[in-house]
Structures are given as structure tokens and as C-alpha cells.
């Protein structure tokens, strides 16, 4: 059993020592809860559970605490990829829900498994998700101050390997902040979140860069074809250099390789494979 999580880049929003310590403590606690959950649940169930915990933590740009878009609204995206069933599901630009990853999980049961905008919102309401405003005062202050010249790179994700050797990846984001309404991130695409029976990958960074590099699915494909996780990840990230692509990656393989990497300093992460490691 192994689990690795990320909480976006440290460059997102406030970056002082107090925030760094808070994120270290939060990721440490969440990865422990995720690992405990993994002992009695599938990889897919654990990935959703853990990302939900990350969505509920205001330190990260997903769920509660998400960035506000240019028209003053918060729109969320999330996806789940079950490596065992090879089913991908997700929501794009969903509004007024607390945990978009749970809506993505529900869609696993349907033929139409990726919904956007109003359709995603209606589906959430029809399936018992109550109205929820994910805005926090800090995000409103940032929006009102029009801090559009700073880097906002926030996403959360989890990759889990369960006791049966099955993999799953889940990713959720509140966007980059001040984006054009309707903009689609990588988080609800196979470029940012992908898994099969060989490997699982979750990404964070600039969505457009990650989509351009087809990062998650490319790494998984390379592992499937025989590359190590480290080699597949580094080769894929190297291919982003011509356009100075901004990305962070976490991943696990079916044979237990676990790896994380980023193109720019620095992604915040934690892992648990019997021992806990947290970014420093």
C-alpha cells in the first residue's frame, strides 16, 4: 500500500514561513488519514476520500478556498481515474458545491462521465449535493485587490496503490484565479489525471502547459511500455522545456515505484508507504 498527495505549488498565494509550516502539517495529517483509509478501502475510494480532505482545507486552492475568476465567481474542476476499471470521470467549471471530487466519483456509474457548467451543477443537485459557497475572505481580498500579476498555481491530488495492487488517481482544482469564465484546466482531463493497471499520475501547475504536454497520460503510457516512473516523468517534463512548461507531478506504479517531480520550485507534497515523507 502506498499513497502520495500534492497541494499545488508553494508559490500560490501567501508564501511565508507560517504558511509553509501550516501546509506541511496539513499534508502530514491528511496523508496519514489517507493511508489509514487505504488499509480497508480500494485505491479509488481512498483517492476520493483523500482529495476531499484536501478540498476541505482552506490552505489549498481546491474546494473551500478556491480562486475567484475574472467575473467574481468560483468554478471548480475535478476528476477521478480508476486504473482497475479504466473509467475516467470528471466535472468542469462546476459551481456552488463543497466537494467536486465526490461529484466526479458519482459519475463513475454513468455512461456520460464528464460534465461541465450547468449540466454538472444540475447533476450535483439531483444527487444530493447541497448549495455551498467555497469562498474565503482571503480569496475575496485577493480578487478585490486585483492581484492578477502574481503566480497562482493551485491544485490538489492523490495517487493510491491498494492492497490488491490497484491504482487510482484523483485531482481537484479551483483554477488559477482571474481566468476567463469557461476556461478549462487540466485537472478534469487525462493530461492532468490518469491511471491504468501500471501507473497513476496526478498533476499540478499551469493547466495549459500540462494539456500541451499531455503530461499524465504520457507518463503512464511510458511506464506501461517499460520505462521506470522516474525516467518516464523526467523525460515528459523535459519535453516541456521548449515552452518553459510549469508542472508538478506525483505518481505510483503497480510494482511500488513512487515519485514526485516539478519543473519549477516547488510543489508541496506528502507520501506514506509505511513511512511518512513531507516536502521541506
PDB file of C-alpha atoms in Angstrom:
ATOM      1  CA  UNK A   1       0.000   0.000   0.000  1.00  0.00           C
ATOM      2  CA  UNK A   2       1.268   3.407  -0.947  1.00  0.00           C
ATOM      3  CA  UNK A   3      -0.190   6.879  -1.236  1.00  0.00           C
ATOM      4  CA  UNK A   4       1.174  10.227  -2.406  1.00  0.00           C
ATOM      5  CA  UNK A   5      -0.591  13.595  -2.415  1.00  0.00           C
ATOM      6  CA  UNK A   6       0.102  17.124  -3.557  1.00  0.00           C
ATOM      7  CA  UNK A   7      -1.273  20.541  -2.693  1.00  0.00           C
ATOM      8  CA  UNK A   8      -0.144  22.603  -5.649  1.00  0.00           C
ATOM      9  CA  UNK A   9       2.857  24.910  -5.679  1.00  0.00           C
ATOM     10  CA  UNK A  10       4.182  26.857  -2.711  1.00  0.00           C
ATOM     11  CA  UNK A  11       4.272  29.975  -4.900  1.00  0.00           C
ATOM     12  CA  UNK A  12       0.465  30.046  -4.806  1.00  0.00           C
ATOM     13  CA  UNK A  13      -0.897  32.951  -2.707  1.00  0.00           C
ATOM     14  CA  UNK A  14       0.906  33.619   0.598  1.00  0.00           C
ATOM     15  CA  UNK A  15       4.384  32.092   0.786  1.00  0.00           C
ATOM     16  CA  UNK A  16       5.728  32.973   4.226  1.00  0.00           C
ATOM     17  CA  UNK A  17       7.227  30.536   6.720  1.00  0.00           C
ATOM     18  CA  UNK A  18       3.984  30.348   8.690  1.00  0.00           C
ATOM     19  CA  UNK A  19       2.071  29.188   5.622  1.00  0.00           C
ATOM     20  CA  UNK A  20       4.815  26.718   4.727  1.00  0.00           C
ATOM     21  CA  UNK A  21       4.637  25.113   8.159  1.00  0.00           C
ATOM     22  CA  UNK A  22       0.853  25.043   8.038  1.00  0.00           C
ATOM     23  CA  UNK A  23       0.906  23.247   4.685  1.00  0.00           C
ATOM     24  CA  UNK A  24       3.498  20.754   5.940  1.00  0.00           C
ATOM     25  CA  UNK A  25       1.322  19.965   8.962  1.00  0.00           C
ATOM     26  CA  UNK A  26      -1.847  19.732   6.876  1.00  0.00           C
ATOM     27  CA  UNK A  27      -0.313  17.409   4.284  1.00  0.00           C
ATOM     28  CA  UNK A  28       1.244  15.280   7.023  1.00  0.00           C
ATOM     29  CA  UNK A  29      -2.110  14.829   8.725  1.00  0.00           C
ATOM     30  CA  UNK A  30      -4.044  14.211   5.520  1.00  0.00           C
ATOM     31  CA  UNK A  31      -1.602  11.652   4.099  1.00  0.00           C
ATOM     32  CA  UNK A  32      -1.787   9.718   7.383  1.00  0.00           C
ATOM     33  CA  UNK A  33      -5.586   9.682   7.229  1.00  0.00           C
ATOM     34  CA  UNK A  34      -5.435   8.623   3.588  1.00  0.00           C
ATOM     35  CA  UNK A  35      -3.032   5.784   4.338  1.00  0.00           C
ATOM     36  CA  UNK A  36      -5.242   4.581   7.192  1.00  0.00           C
ATOM     37  CA  UNK A  37      -8.269   4.669   4.872  1.00  0.00           C
ATOM     38  CA  UNK A  38      -6.332   2.733   2.238  1.00  0.00           C
ATOM     39  CA  UNK A  39      -5.933  -0.212   4.614  1.00  0.00           C
ATOM     40  CA  UNK A  40      -9.625  -1.064   4.270  1.00  0.00           C
ATOM     41  CA  UNK A  41     -10.679   0.603   1.017  1.00  0.00           C
ATOM     42  CA  UNK A  42      -9.842   0.493  -2.663  1.00  0.00           C
ATOM     43  CA  UNK A  43      -7.386   2.824  -4.343  1.00  0.00           C
ATOM     44  CA  UNK A  44     -10.246   4.710  -5.999  1.00  0.00           C
ATOM     45  CA  UNK A  45     -12.179   5.116  -2.756  1.00  0.00           C
ATOM     46  CA  UNK A  46      -9.049   6.303  -0.993  1.00  0.00           C
ATOM     47  CA  UNK A  47      -8.105   8.770  -3.723  1.00  0.00           C
ATOM     48  CA  UNK A  48     -11.548  10.383  -3.472  1.00  0.00           C
ATOM     49  CA  UNK A  49     -11.511  10.386   0.331  1.00  0.00           C
ATOM     50  CA  UNK A  50      -8.070  11.994   0.464  1.00  0.00           C
ATOM     51  CA  UNK A  51      -8.767  14.636  -2.176  1.00  0.00           C
ATOM     52  CA  UNK A  52     -11.971  15.501  -0.327  1.00  0.00           C
ATOM     53  CA  UNK A  53      -9.876  16.198   2.773  1.00  0.00           C
ATOM     54  CA  UNK A  54      -7.614  18.434   0.681  1.00  0.00           C
ATOM     55  CA  UNK A  55     -10.644  20.227  -0.795  1.00  0.00           C
ATOM     56  CA  UNK A  56     -11.880  20.942   2.733  1.00  0.00           C
ATOM     57  CA  UNK A  57      -8.571  22.525   3.808  1.00  0.00           C
ATOM     58  CA  UNK A  58      -8.517  26.277   3.173  1.00  0.00           C
ATOM     59  CA  UNK A  59      -4.752  26.264   2.654  1.00  0.00           C
ATOM     60  CA  UNK A  60      -5.183  24.745  -0.807  1.00  0.00           C
ATOM     61  CA  UNK A  61      -6.772  26.001  -3.999  1.00  0.00           C
ATOM     62  CA  UNK A  62      -9.480  23.373  -4.410  1.00  0.00           C
ATOM     63  CA  UNK A  63     -12.937  23.192  -2.892  1.00  0.00           C
ATOM     64  CA  UNK A  64     -13.084  25.607   0.038  1.00  0.00           C
ATOM     65  CA  UNK A  65     -10.538  28.371  -0.552  1.00  0.00           C
ATOM     66  CA  UNK A  66     -10.578  28.229  -4.343  1.00  0.00           C
ATOM     67  CA  UNK A  67      -9.537  31.149  -6.512  1.00  0.00           C
ATOM     68  CA  UNK A  68     -12.093  33.617  -7.854  1.00  0.00           C
ATOM     69  CA  UNK A  69     -12.418  34.005 -11.622  1.00  0.00           C
ATOM     70  CA  UNK A  70     -12.478  37.298 -13.519  1.00  0.00           C
ATOM     71  CA  UNK A  71     -16.261  37.668 -13.252  1.00  0.00           C
ATOM     72  CA  UNK A  72     -16.232  37.223  -9.475  1.00  0.00           C
ATOM     73  CA  UNK A  73     -17.396  33.613  -9.416  1.00  0.00           C
ATOM     74  CA  UNK A  74     -15.700  30.420  -8.281  1.00  0.00           C
ATOM     75  CA  UNK A  75     -15.788  27.447 -10.622  1.00  0.00           C
ATOM     76  CA  UNK A  76     -14.273  24.103  -9.722  1.00  0.00           C
ATOM     77  CA  UNK A  77     -12.971  21.126 -11.696  1.00  0.00           C
ATOM     78  CA  UNK A  78     -12.099  17.613 -10.547  1.00  0.00           C
ATOM     79  CA  UNK A  79     -11.657  14.121 -11.929  1.00  0.00           C
ATOM     80  CA  UNK A  80     -11.159  10.522 -10.916  1.00  0.00           C
ATOM     81  CA  UNK A  81      -9.390   7.813 -12.898  1.00  0.00           C
ATOM     82  CA  UNK A  82      -9.770   4.238 -11.688  1.00  0.00           C
ATOM     83  CA  UNK A  83      -6.830   2.228 -13.024  1.00  0.00           C
ATOM     84  CA  UNK A  84      -8.627  -1.062 -12.456  1.00  0.00           C
ATOM     85  CA  UNK A  85     -11.818  -0.292 -14.396  1.00  0.00           C
ATOM     86  CA  UNK A  86     -10.181   2.222 -16.770  1.00  0.00           C
ATOM     87  CA  UNK A  87     -13.087   4.614 -16.186  1.00  0.00           C
ATOM     88  CA  UNK A  88     -12.395   8.353 -16.167  1.00  0.00           C
ATOM     89  CA  UNK A  89     -14.999  10.746 -14.759  1.00  0.00           C
ATOM     90  CA  UNK A  90     -14.974  14.431 -14.003  1.00  0.00           C
ATOM     91  CA  UNK A  91     -16.654  17.797 -13.660  1.00  0.00           C
ATOM     92  CA  UNK A  92     -15.509  21.016 -15.300  1.00  0.00           C
ATOM     93  CA  UNK A  93     -16.397  24.515 -14.061  1.00  0.00           C
ATOM     94  CA  UNK A  94     -18.960  23.341 -11.536  1.00  0.00           C
ATOM     95  CA  UNK A  95     -20.289  25.945  -9.104  1.00  0.00           C
ATOM     96  CA  UNK A  96     -21.688  26.028  -5.581  1.00  0.00           C
ATOM     97  CA  UNK A  97     -20.586  22.584  -4.380  1.00  0.00           C
ATOM     98  CA  UNK A  98     -18.293  21.703  -1.494  1.00  0.00           C
ATOM     99  CA  UNK A  99     -16.559  18.640  -2.918  1.00  0.00           C
ATOM    100  CA  UNK A 100     -16.373  18.396  -6.715  1.00  0.00           C
ATOM    101  CA  UNK A 101     -14.327  15.184  -6.397  1.00  0.00           C
ATOM    102  CA  UNK A 102     -17.406  13.489  -4.903  1.00  0.00           C
ATOM    103  CA  UNK A 103     -19.487  14.556  -7.899  1.00  0.00           C
ATOM    104  CA  UNK A 104     -16.784  13.132 -10.178  1.00  0.00           C
ATOM    105  CA  UNK A 105     -16.898   9.880  -8.211  1.00  0.00           C
ATOM    106  CA  UNK A 106     -20.674   9.631  -8.642  1.00  0.00           C
ATOM    107  CA  UNK A 107     -20.268   9.990 -12.403  1.00  0.00           C
ATOM    108  CA  UNK A 108     -18.250   6.754 -12.490  1.00  0.00           C
ATOM    109  CA  UNK A 109     -21.597   4.948 -12.571  1.00  0.00           C
ATOM    110  CA  UNK A 110     -22.830   6.724 -15.723  1.00  0.00           C
ATOM    111  CA  UNK A 111     -22.165   6.464 -19.443  1.00  0.00           C
ATOM    112  CA  UNK A 112     -21.817  10.268 -19.659  1.00  0.00           C
ATOM    113  CA  UNK A 113     -18.940  10.626 -17.243  1.00  0.00           C
ATOM    114  CA  UNK A 114     -17.549  14.141 -17.840  1.00  0.00           C
ATOM    115  CA  UNK A 115     -19.948  17.031 -17.305  1.00  0.00           C
ATOM    116  CA  UNK A 116     -19.364  20.778 -17.434  1.00  0.00           C
ATOM    117  CA  UNK A 117     -21.030  24.008 -16.386  1.00  0.00           C
ATOM    118  CA  UNK A 118     -24.762  23.974 -15.733  1.00  0.00           C
ATOM    119  CA  UNK A 119     -25.058  20.275 -16.560  1.00  0.00           C
ATOM    120  CA  UNK A 120     -22.522  19.444 -13.857  1.00  0.00           C
ATOM    121  CA  UNK A 121     -24.279  21.738 -11.365  1.00  0.00           C
ATOM    122  CA  UNK A 122     -27.693  20.225 -12.092  1.00  0.00           C
ATOM    123  CA  UNK A 123     -26.290  16.710 -11.751  1.00  0.00           C
ATOM    124  CA  UNK A 124     -24.791  17.590  -8.358  1.00  0.00           C
ATOM    125  CA  UNK A 125     -28.098  18.970  -7.072  1.00  0.00           C
ATOM    126  CA  UNK A 126     -30.024  15.962  -8.372  1.00  0.00           C
ATOM    127  CA  UNK A 127     -27.632  13.689  -6.498  1.00  0.00           C
ATOM    128  CA  UNK A 128     -27.935  15.339  -3.117  1.00  0.00           C
ATOM    129  CA  UNK A 129     -25.133  17.893  -3.121  1.00  0.00           C
ATOM    130  CA  UNK A 130     -26.383  20.960  -1.278  1.00  0.00           C
ATOM    131  CA  UNK A 131     -25.551  24.576  -2.148  1.00  0.00           C
ATOM    132  CA  UNK A 132     -22.160  25.583  -0.772  1.00  0.00           C
ATOM    133  CA  UNK A 133     -20.125  28.765  -1.187  1.00  0.00           C
ATOM    134  CA  UNK A 134     -16.395  27.847  -1.262  1.00  0.00           C
ATOM    135  CA  UNK A 135     -15.201  31.470  -0.992  1.00  0.00           C
ATOM    136  CA  UNK A 136     -12.999  32.518   1.921  1.00  0.00           C
ATOM    137  CA  UNK A 137     -12.122  36.131   2.899  1.00  0.00           C
ATOM    138  CA  UNK A 138      -8.519  35.839   1.707  1.00  0.00           C
ATOM    139  CA  UNK A 139      -9.630  34.990  -1.838  1.00  0.00           C
ATOM    140  CA  UNK A 140     -12.118  37.857  -1.876  1.00  0.00           C
ATOM    141  CA  UNK A 141      -9.391  40.244  -0.725  1.00  0.00           C
ATOM    142  CA  UNK A 142      -7.040  38.998  -3.440  1.00  0.00           C
ATOM    143  CA  UNK A 143      -9.756  39.412  -6.035  1.00  0.00           C
ATOM    144  CA  UNK A 144     -10.683  42.917  -4.915  1.00  0.00           C
ATOM    145  CA  UNK A 145      -7.028  43.936  -4.934  1.00  0.00           C
ATOM    146  CA  UNK A 146      -6.769  42.529  -8.475  1.00  0.00           C
ATOM    147  CA  UNK A 147      -3.575  40.633  -7.754  1.00  0.00           C
ATOM    148  CA  UNK A 148      -3.539  39.222 -11.264  1.00  0.00           C
ATOM    149  CA  UNK A 149       0.172  39.781 -11.726  1.00  0.00           C
ATOM    150  CA  UNK A 150       1.262  37.089  -9.263  1.00  0.00           C
ATOM    151  CA  UNK A 151       1.575  33.365  -9.948  1.00  0.00           C
ATOM    152  CA  UNK A 152      -1.343  31.259  -8.756  1.00  0.00           C
ATOM    153  CA  UNK A 153      -0.749  27.594  -9.258  1.00  0.00           C
ATOM    154  CA  UNK A 154      -3.011  25.536  -7.077  1.00  0.00           C
ATOM    155  CA  UNK A 155      -4.419  22.086  -7.436  1.00  0.00           C
ATOM    156  CA  UNK A 156      -4.689  19.096  -5.110  1.00  0.00           C
ATOM    157  CA  UNK A 157      -4.285  15.462  -5.994  1.00  0.00           C
ATOM    158  CA  UNK A 158      -3.825  11.930  -4.747  1.00  0.00           C
ATOM    159  CA  UNK A 159      -2.494   8.699  -6.235  1.00  0.00           C
ATOM    160  CA  UNK A 160      -3.094   5.490  -4.300  1.00  0.00           C
ATOM    161  CA  UNK A 161      -1.993   1.865  -4.622  1.00  0.00           C
ATOM    162  CA  UNK A 162      -4.198  -0.501  -2.626  1.00  0.00           C
ATOM    163  CA  UNK A 163      -3.566  -3.922  -1.093  1.00  0.00           C
ATOM    164  CA  UNK A 164      -4.874  -5.627  -4.229  1.00  0.00           C
ATOM    165  CA  UNK A 165      -2.355  -3.836  -6.456  1.00  0.00           C
ATOM    166  CA  UNK A 166      -4.938  -1.496  -7.986  1.00  0.00           C
ATOM    167  CA  UNK A 167      -4.167   2.149  -8.728  1.00  0.00           C
ATOM    168  CA  UNK A 168      -6.283   5.283  -8.847  1.00  0.00           C
ATOM    169  CA  UNK A 169      -5.641   8.999  -9.293  1.00  0.00           C
ATOM    170  CA  UNK A 170      -7.855  11.912  -8.251  1.00  0.00           C
ATOM    171  CA  UNK A 171      -7.269  15.614  -8.859  1.00  0.00           C
ATOM    172  CA  UNK A 172      -9.215  18.757  -7.943  1.00  0.00           C
ATOM    173  CA  UNK A 173      -8.680  22.474  -8.563  1.00  0.00           C
ATOM    174  CA  UNK A 174     -10.191  25.871  -8.008  1.00  0.00           C
ATOM    175  CA  UNK A 175      -8.478  27.254 -11.107  1.00  0.00           C
ATOM    176  CA  UNK A 176      -5.696  29.794 -11.458  1.00  0.00           C
ATOM    177  CA  UNK A 177      -7.645  32.902 -10.465  1.00  0.00           C
ATOM    178  CA  UNK A 178      -8.849  35.768 -12.671  1.00  0.00           C
ATOM    179  CA  UNK A 179      -9.206  33.433 -15.648  1.00  0.00           C
ATOM    180  CA  UNK A 180     -11.766  33.963 -18.406  1.00  0.00           C
ATOM    181  CA  UNK A 181     -15.043  32.263 -17.414  1.00  0.00           C
ATOM    182  CA  UNK A 182     -15.292  28.962 -19.259  1.00  0.00           C
ATOM    183  CA  UNK A 183     -11.561  28.299 -19.211  1.00  0.00           C
ATOM    184  CA  UNK A 184     -10.858  24.563 -18.826  1.00  0.00           C
ATOM    185  CA  UNK A 185      -7.980  23.364 -16.652  1.00  0.00           C
ATOM    186  CA  UNK A 186      -6.037  20.126 -16.969  1.00  0.00           C
ATOM    187  CA  UNK A 187      -7.477  18.675 -13.771  1.00  0.00           C
ATOM    188  CA  UNK A 188     -10.557  17.151 -15.385  1.00  0.00           C
ATOM    189  CA  UNK A 189      -8.633  15.790 -18.380  1.00  0.00           C
ATOM    190  CA  UNK A 190      -6.344  12.815 -18.896  1.00  0.00           C
ATOM    191  CA  UNK A 191      -3.481  15.288 -19.330  1.00  0.00           C
ATOM    192  CA  UNK A 192      -3.678  16.148 -15.641  1.00  0.00           C
ATOM    193  CA  UNK A 193      -5.088  12.976 -14.097  1.00  0.00           C
ATOM    194  CA  UNK A 194      -4.644   9.443 -15.385  1.00  0.00           C
ATOM    195  CA  UNK A 195      -4.172   5.862 -14.223  1.00  0.00           C
ATOM    196  CA  UNK A 196      -4.198   2.330 -15.570  1.00  0.00           C
ATOM    197  CA  UNK A 197      -3.067  -1.034 -14.198  1.00  0.00           C
ATOM    198  CA  UNK A 198       0.595   0.023 -14.462  1.00  0.00           C
ATOM    199  CA  UNK A 199       0.759   3.575 -13.050  1.00  0.00           C
ATOM    200  CA  UNK A 200      -1.221   6.515 -11.719  1.00  0.00           C
ATOM    201  CA  UNK A 201      -0.389  10.213 -12.115  1.00  0.00           C
ATOM    202  CA  UNK A 202      -1.802  13.479 -10.757  1.00  0.00           C
ATOM    203  CA  UNK A 203      -0.501  16.861 -11.946  1.00  0.00           C
ATOM    204  CA  UNK A 204      -0.474  20.457 -10.773  1.00  0.00           C
ATOM    205  CA  UNK A 205       0.798  23.662 -12.356  1.00  0.00           C
ATOM    206  CA  UNK A 206      -0.301  25.693 -15.367  1.00  0.00           C
ATOM    207  CA  UNK A 207      -3.156  23.783 -16.953  1.00  0.00           C
ATOM    208  CA  UNK A 208      -2.466  24.949 -20.473  1.00  0.00           C
ATOM    209  CA  UNK A 209       1.156  23.762 -20.216  1.00  0.00           C
ATOM    210  CA  UNK A 210       0.099  20.390 -18.835  1.00  0.00           C
ATOM    211  CA  UNK A 211      -2.502  19.881 -21.561  1.00  0.00           C
ATOM    212  CA  UNK A 212       0.022  20.887 -24.223  1.00  0.00           C
ATOM    213  CA  UNK A 213       2.372  18.206 -22.915  1.00  0.00           C
ATOM    214  CA  UNK A 214      -0.337  15.560 -22.318  1.00  0.00           C
ATOM    215  CA  UNK A 215       1.666  15.012 -19.159  1.00  0.00           C
ATOM    216  CA  UNK A 216      -0.219  12.433 -17.076  1.00  0.00           C
ATOM    217  CA  UNK A 217      -1.278  10.129 -19.885  1.00  0.00           C
ATOM    218  CA  UNK A 218       2.164  10.350 -21.496  1.00  0.00           C
ATOM    219  CA  UNK A 219       3.952   9.337 -18.292  1.00  0.00           C
ATOM    220  CA  UNK A 220       1.552   6.428 -17.705  1.00  0.00           C
ATOM    221  CA  UNK A 221       1.955   5.277 -21.307  1.00  0.00           C
ATOM    222  CA  UNK A 222       5.739   5.328 -20.995  1.00  0.00           C
ATOM    223  CA  UNK A 223       5.623   3.318 -17.781  1.00  0.00           C
ATOM    224  CA  UNK A 224       3.258   0.862 -19.467  1.00  0.00           C
ATOM    225  CA  UNK A 225       5.809   0.488 -22.265  1.00  0.00           C
ATOM    226  CA  UNK A 226       8.560  -0.387 -19.792  1.00  0.00           C
ATOM    227  CA  UNK A 227      10.174   2.838 -18.567  1.00  0.00           C
ATOM    228  CA  UNK A 228      10.720   3.450 -14.865  1.00  0.00           C
ATOM    229  CA  UNK A 229       8.454   6.028 -13.268  1.00  0.00           C
ATOM    230  CA  UNK A 230      11.362   8.396 -12.694  1.00  0.00           C
ATOM    231  CA  UNK A 231      12.607   8.114 -16.278  1.00  0.00           C
ATOM    232  CA  UNK A 232       9.119   8.500 -17.747  1.00  0.00           C
ATOM    233  CA  UNK A 233       8.397  11.544 -15.569  1.00  0.00           C
ATOM    234  CA  UNK A 234      11.676  13.325 -16.222  1.00  0.00           C
ATOM    235  CA  UNK A 235      11.528  12.681 -19.977  1.00  0.00           C
ATOM    236  CA  UNK A 236       8.000  14.084 -20.107  1.00  0.00           C
ATOM    237  CA  UNK A 237       8.880  17.151 -18.050  1.00  0.00           C
ATOM    238  CA  UNK A 238      11.991  17.716 -20.181  1.00  0.00           C
ATOM    239  CA  UNK A 239       9.746  17.861 -23.239  1.00  0.00           C
ATOM    240  CA  UNK A 240       8.033  20.895 -21.697  1.00  0.00           C
ATOM    241  CA  UNK A 241      11.255  22.931 -21.648  1.00  0.00           C
ATOM    242  CA  UNK A 242      10.856  24.451 -25.154  1.00  0.00           C
ATOM    243  CA  UNK A 243       7.829  26.380 -23.907  1.00  0.00           C
ATOM    244  CA  UNK A 244       9.015  26.696 -20.281  1.00  0.00           C
ATOM    245  CA  UNK A 245       6.182  24.472 -19.145  1.00  0.00           C
ATOM    246  CA  UNK A 246       5.180  24.758 -15.498  1.00  0.00           C
ATOM    247  CA  UNK A 247       4.145  21.455 -13.921  1.00  0.00           C
ATOM    248  CA  UNK A 248       4.427  19.246 -10.888  1.00  0.00           C
ATOM    249  CA  UNK A 249       3.798  15.507 -10.884  1.00  0.00           C
ATOM    250  CA  UNK A 250       3.111  12.795  -8.307  1.00  0.00           C
ATOM    251  CA  UNK A 251       2.883   9.120  -9.232  1.00  0.00           C
ATOM    252  CA  UNK A 252       2.914   5.492  -8.165  1.00  0.00           C
ATOM    253  CA  UNK A 253       3.379   2.319 -10.203  1.00  0.00           C
ATOM    254  CA  UNK A 254       1.819  -1.095  -9.672  1.00  0.00           C
ATOM    255  CA  UNK A 255       5.211  -2.509  -8.655  1.00  0.00           C
ATOM    256  CA  UNK A 256       5.572   0.126  -5.945  1.00  0.00           C
ATOM    257  CA  UNK A 257       7.703   2.849  -7.505  1.00  0.00           C
ATOM    258  CA  UNK A 258       6.718   6.219  -6.033  1.00  0.00           C
ATOM    259  CA  UNK A 259       7.974   9.526  -7.395  1.00  0.00           C
ATOM    260  CA  UNK A 260       7.383  13.253  -7.483  1.00  0.00           C
ATOM    261  CA  UNK A 261       8.975  15.997  -9.554  1.00  0.00           C
ATOM    262  CA  UNK A 262       8.410  19.569 -10.702  1.00  0.00           C
ATOM    263  CA  UNK A 263       9.744  21.904 -13.362  1.00  0.00           C
ATOM    264  CA  UNK A 264       9.899  24.971 -11.110  1.00  0.00           C
ATOM    265  CA  UNK A 265      10.354  25.295  -7.338  1.00  0.00           C
ATOM    266  CA  UNK A 266       8.380  23.939  -5.746  1.00  0.00           C
ATOM    267  CA  UNK A 267       5.405  21.624  -5.389  1.00  0.00           C
ATOM    268  CA  UNK A 268       4.136  20.759  -1.905  1.00  0.00           C
ATOM    269  CA  UNK A 269       3.593  17.046  -1.344  1.00  0.00           C
ATOM    270  CA  UNK A 270       3.495  14.200   1.149  1.00  0.00           C
ATOM    271  CA  UNK A 271       3.710  10.423   0.839  1.00  0.00           C
ATOM    272  CA  UNK A 272       3.122   7.393   3.029  1.00  0.00           C
ATOM    273  CA  UNK A 273       4.447   3.934   2.206  1.00  0.00           C
ATOM    274  CA  UNK A 274       4.793   2.772   5.793  1.00  0.00           C
ATOM    275  CA  UNK A 275       6.976   5.786   6.491  1.00  0.00           C
ATOM    276  CA  UNK A 276       5.864   9.401   6.063  1.00  0.00           C
ATOM    277  CA  UNK A 277       7.708  11.983   3.992  1.00  0.00           C
ATOM    278  CA  UNK A 278       6.634  15.620   3.589  1.00  0.00           C
ATOM    279  CA  UNK A 279       8.102  18.397   1.458  1.00  0.00           C
ATOM    280  CA  UNK A 280      10.584  20.663   3.224  1.00  0.00           C
TER     281      UNK A 280
END
